[in-house]
Short mmCIF file of C-alpha atoms in Angstrom, two decimals:
data_model
loop_
_atom_site.label_atom_id
_atom_site.label_comp_id
_atom_site.label_asym_id
_atom_site.label_seq_id
_atom_site.Cartn_x
_atom_site.Cartn_y
_atom_site.Cartn_z
CA PHE A 1460 34.57 13.78 -32.05
CA GLU A 1461 33.75 10.51 -33.73
CA HIS A 1462 30.53 10.78 -35.79
CA SER A 1463 29.68 7.08 -35.58
CA LEU A 1464 30.13 7.05 -31.81
CA LEU A 1465 28.01 10.18 -31.45
CA ARG A 1466 25.21 8.65 -33.55
CA ALA A 1467 25.33 5.46 -31.47
CA ARG A 1468 25.08 7.41 -28.24
CA ILE A 1469 22.19 9.50 -29.54
CA ARG A 1470 20.34 6.33 -30.60
CA SER A 1471 20.98 4.85 -27.16
CA GLN A 1472 19.66 7.97 -25.39
CA LEU A 1473 16.56 8.01 -27.60
CA ARG A 1474 15.84 4.41 -26.72
CA ILE A 1475 16.20 5.21 -23.03
CA LYS A 1476 13.87 8.21 -23.42
CA ARG A 1477 11.24 6.07 -25.18
CA LEU A 1478 11.49 3.45 -22.40
CA THR A 1479 11.19 6.14 -19.73
CA ASP A 1480 8.10 7.61 -21.43
CA GLN A 1481 6.65 4.12 -21.63
CA LEU A 1482 7.24 3.58 -17.90
CA GLU A 1483 5.61 6.91 -17.03
CA ARG A 1484 2.50 5.94 -19.01
CA THR A 1485 2.53 2.50 -17.42
CA GLU A 1486 2.74 4.00 -13.93
CA HIS A 1487 -0.18 6.28 -14.67
CA VAL A 1488 -2.25 3.27 -15.75
CA ILE A 1489 -1.26 1.38 -12.59
CA PHE A 1490 -2.31 4.26 -10.34
CA MET A 1491 -5.63 4.46 -12.22
CA LEU A 1492 -6.10 0.71 -11.63
CA ALA A 1493 -5.60 1.25 -7.90
CA LEU A 1494 -8.30 3.94 -7.87
CA ALA A 1495 -10.56 1.62 -9.91
CA VAL A 1496 -10.26 -1.02 -7.17
CA GLU A 1497 -11.26 1.55 -4.55
CA ALA A 1498 -14.18 2.76 -6.70
CA LYS A 1499 -15.73 -0.72 -6.60
CA ASP A 1500 -16.59 -0.23 -2.93
CA THR A 1501 -18.25 3.00 -1.73
CA TYR A 1502 -17.41 2.04 1.85
CA THR A 1503 -13.69 2.50 1.14
CA GLU A 1504 -13.96 5.88 -0.57
CA GLY A 1505 -10.87 7.90 0.29
CA HIS A 1506 -9.17 4.86 1.87
CA LEU A 1507 -6.18 4.93 -0.49
CA ARG A 1508 -5.65 8.66 -0.04
CA ARG A 1509 -5.75 8.32 3.74
CA LEU A 1510 -3.52 5.24 3.77
CA SER A 1511 -0.96 6.91 1.55
CA SER A 1512 -0.90 10.00 3.80
CA TYR A 1513 -0.83 8.14 7.12
CA SER A 1514 1.91 5.79 5.87
CA GLU A 1515 4.00 8.76 4.75
CA GLN A 1516 3.56 10.51 8.10
CA LEU A 1517 4.53 7.43 10.12
CA ALA A 1518 7.52 6.79 7.87
CA ALA A 1519 8.72 10.37 8.29
CA ALA A 1520 8.18 10.23 12.07
CA SER A 1521 10.32 7.08 12.09
CA GLY A 1522 13.26 8.98 10.64
CA LEU A 1523 13.38 7.17 7.31
CA SER A 1524 15.11 8.74 4.30
CA PRO A 1525 13.06 10.88 1.85
CA GLN A 1526 13.41 8.16 -0.82
CA HIS A 1527 12.12 5.52 1.60
CA VAL A 1528 9.25 7.77 2.70
CA LYS A 1529 8.23 8.29 -0.94
CA ALA A 1530 8.25 4.53 -1.61
CA ILE A 1531 6.08 3.94 1.47
CA ARG A 1532 3.66 6.66 0.33
CA PHE A 1533 3.29 4.86 -3.01
CA GLY A 1534 3.04 1.52 -1.22
CA GLY A 1535 0.11 2.86 0.80
CA LEU A 1536 -1.62 4.01 -2.35
CA LEU A 1537 -1.02 0.77 -4.25
CA HIS A 1538 -1.20 -1.82 -1.46
CA ASP A 1539 -4.52 -3.34 -2.57
CA ILE A 1540 -4.09 -3.06 -6.34
CA GLY A 1541 -3.94 -6.86 -6.58
CA LYS A 1542 -7.66 -6.96 -5.73
CA ILE A 1543 -8.29 -6.01 -9.37
CA SER A 1544 -7.70 -9.73 -9.98
CA ILE A 1545 -10.22 -10.88 -7.35
CA ASP A 1546 -13.83 -11.67 -8.19
CA ASP A 1547 -16.10 -8.72 -7.31
CA ALA A 1548 -18.61 -11.07 -5.71
CA ILE A 1549 -15.96 -12.07 -3.15
CA LEU A 1550 -14.81 -8.50 -2.50
CA ARG A 1551 -18.38 -7.26 -1.94
CA LYS A 1552 -19.64 -10.23 0.04
CA SER A 1553 -21.10 -8.98 3.36
CA GLY A 1554 -21.24 -12.41 5.00
CA LYS A 1555 -18.50 -14.74 6.12
CA LEU A 1556 -16.13 -15.88 3.36
CA THR A 1557 -15.71 -19.57 2.64
CA ALA A 1558 -12.25 -21.09 2.95
CA GLU A 1559 -11.90 -21.06 -0.83
CA GLU A 1560 -12.96 -17.41 -1.05
CA TYR A 1561 -10.53 -16.43 1.69
CA ASP A 1562 -7.74 -18.26 -0.14
CA GLN A 1563 -8.52 -16.09 -3.17
CA ILE A 1564 -8.42 -12.89 -1.11
CA LYS A 1565 -5.03 -13.95 0.31
CA ARG A 1566 -3.54 -13.96 -3.18
CA HIS A 1567 -4.01 -10.21 -3.73
CA PRO A 1568 -0.64 -9.15 -2.30
CA GLU A 1569 1.16 -11.42 -4.74
CA TYR A 1570 -1.00 -10.25 -7.64
CA GLY A 1571 -0.34 -6.64 -6.70
CA ALA A 1572 3.43 -7.09 -6.53
CA ARG A 1573 3.37 -8.52 -10.04
CA ILE A 1574 1.26 -5.68 -11.39
CA VAL A 1575 3.76 -3.02 -10.26
CA GLN A 1576 6.80 -4.83 -11.69
CA ALA A 1577 6.81 -2.44 -14.67
CA MET A 1578 7.21 0.62 -12.45
CA ARG A 1579 10.58 2.32 -12.03
CA PHE A 1580 10.34 2.03 -8.25
CA ALA A 1581 9.08 -1.58 -8.23
CA ALA A 1582 12.12 -2.71 -6.24
CA GLU A 1583 11.13 -0.41 -3.34
CA VAL A 1584 7.32 -0.58 -3.61
CA GLY A 1585 6.80 -4.22 -4.63
CA PRO A 1586 7.90 -5.69 -1.26
CA ILE A 1587 5.55 -3.32 0.59
CA ILE A 1588 2.60 -4.52 -1.47
CA HIS A 1589 3.68 -8.19 -1.27
CA HIS A 1590 4.07 -8.27 2.52
CA HIS A 1591 1.51 -5.82 3.93
CA HIS A 1592 -0.54 -8.69 5.40
CA GLU A 1593 2.36 -10.30 7.25
CA ARG A 1594 2.17 -10.29 11.06
CA TRP A 1595 4.94 -9.46 13.55
CA ASP A 1596 4.49 -12.95 15.10
CA GLY A 1597 4.77 -14.73 11.75
CA GLY A 1598 1.10 -15.64 11.50
CA GLY A 1599 0.34 -13.54 8.41
CA TYR A 1600 0.48 -14.15 4.68
CA PRO A 1601 1.62 -14.76 1.97
CA ASP A 1602 5.04 -15.88 3.27
CA GLY A 1603 4.67 -16.03 7.04
CA LEU A 1604 7.49 -13.56 7.64
CA ALA A 1605 8.04 -12.41 11.24
CA GLY A 1606 9.57 -9.44 13.04
CA GLU A 1607 12.12 -7.34 11.22
CA ALA A 1608 12.19 -9.81 8.31
CA ILE A 1609 9.04 -8.00 7.19
CA PRO A 1610 10.01 -4.88 5.17
CA ILE A 1611 9.52 -1.78 7.31
CA GLY A 1612 7.25 -0.22 4.68
CA ALA A 1613 4.95 -3.25 4.85
CA ARG A 1614 4.91 -3.02 8.67
CA ILE A 1615 3.92 0.63 8.45
CA VAL A 1616 1.17 0.03 5.88
CA ALA A 1617 -0.20 -2.87 7.96
CA ILE A 1618 -0.67 -0.62 10.98
CA VAL A 1619 -2.31 2.31 9.19
CA ASP A 1620 -4.46 -0.04 7.07
CA ALA A 1621 -5.89 -1.63 10.25
CA TYR A 1622 -6.41 1.78 11.82
CA ASP A 1623 -8.30 3.17 8.81
CA ALA A 1624 -10.38 -0.01 8.46
CA MET A 1625 -11.51 0.18 12.08
CA MET A 1626 -12.19 3.92 11.91
CA THR A 1627 -14.50 3.71 8.88
CA ASP A 1628 -17.90 2.15 8.20
CA ARG A 1629 -17.81 -1.19 6.41
CA PRO A 1630 -20.65 -3.32 4.93
CA TYR A 1631 -20.49 -5.67 7.92
CA ARG A 1632 -20.20 -3.09 10.75
CA ARG A 1633 -20.10 0.58 11.67
CA SER A 1634 -16.96 2.48 12.57
CA LEU A 1635 -15.50 1.31 15.90
CA GLY A 1636 -14.62 4.82 17.00
CA LEU A 1637 -11.25 6.10 18.16
CA GLU A 1638 -11.27 4.70 21.71
CA GLU A 1639 -12.07 1.10 20.61
CA THR A 1640 -9.72 1.36 17.62
CA LEU A 1641 -6.79 2.35 19.86
CA ARG A 1642 -7.68 -0.43 22.31
CA ARG A 1643 -7.57 -3.03 19.51
CA LEU A 1644 -4.35 -1.66 18.10
CA ARG A 1645 -2.69 -1.91 21.52
CA ALA A 1646 -4.05 -5.45 21.93
CA GLY A 1647 -2.23 -6.42 18.75
CA ARG A 1648 1.06 -4.80 19.80
CA GLY A 1649 3.96 -7.22 19.47
CA CYS A 1650 1.88 -9.99 17.99
CA GLU A 1651 0.13 -8.55 14.94
CA TRP A 1652 2.08 -5.31 14.58
CA ASP A 1653 5.60 -4.00 15.12
CA PRO A 1654 5.51 -2.70 18.74
CA VAL A 1655 7.88 0.24 18.18
CA LEU A 1656 6.06 1.47 15.04
CA LEU A 1657 2.68 0.93 16.69
CA ASP A 1658 3.66 2.99 19.73
CA ARG A 1659 4.89 5.75 17.44
CA PHE A 1660 1.67 5.78 15.42
CA VAL A 1661 -0.54 5.83 18.54
CA GLN A 1662 1.57 8.69 19.87
CA LEU A 1663 0.98 10.67 16.66
CA ILE A 1664 -2.76 10.17 17.13
CA GLU A 1665 -2.84 11.04 20.81
CA ASP A 1666 -0.66 14.14 20.26
CA GLY A 1667 -3.07 15.32 17.55
CA ALA A 1668 -0.16 15.25 15.08
CA LEU A 1669 -1.66 12.81 12.57
CA GLN A 1670 -2.93 14.99 9.71
CA GLU A 1671 -5.96 14.12 7.63
CA PRO A 1672 -5.17 14.29 3.90
CA GLN A 1673 -6.64 17.19 1.98
CA VAL A 1674 -9.63 16.33 -0.18
CA GLU A 1675 -8.99 17.30 -3.79
CA GLN A 1676 -11.62 19.60 -5.25
#
């Protein structure tokens, strides 16, 4: 073998290894940032864990590939990471937001997509984060996408995010309960949420097949 070529290849592999290690550390920091966002609000304790689990279950029930399911699981965990860039006073405000404050809140999907750009799976997870507030009828944000133009991972996260928000206590209201939550989800079928995915998610709930994530000890 050629010594100079061997040395060049070894140097190349070492550079790749250093970059990979760097990415792994970066991803760890990003996941910690996501948990830091959740920790700011005691009302959303466990929200990310539930969202990640519910998103994964709906993705699997929809017959998506294991790689796609994994990306959607990460998307559920990281969907609100962009809120790290939003003023805490706005995030914790119990009253109605002003137009300016709401405009700030609406930037968090874009901020989040930028934050995860350093991750190895940014190409799969970034669009989920960026578009999880789009609506099936095109009335969402940040880009006003409609129907199947919205990445399927973002459509899944949007449904389970709404479900979990309605099922938990928030500063401005108590949990709506399962019956009212399902009524509101059905009311948004085909306008706010993908009708096929919504029906599938509701069926998981009604069949008792939606599993609660295990609480880590």
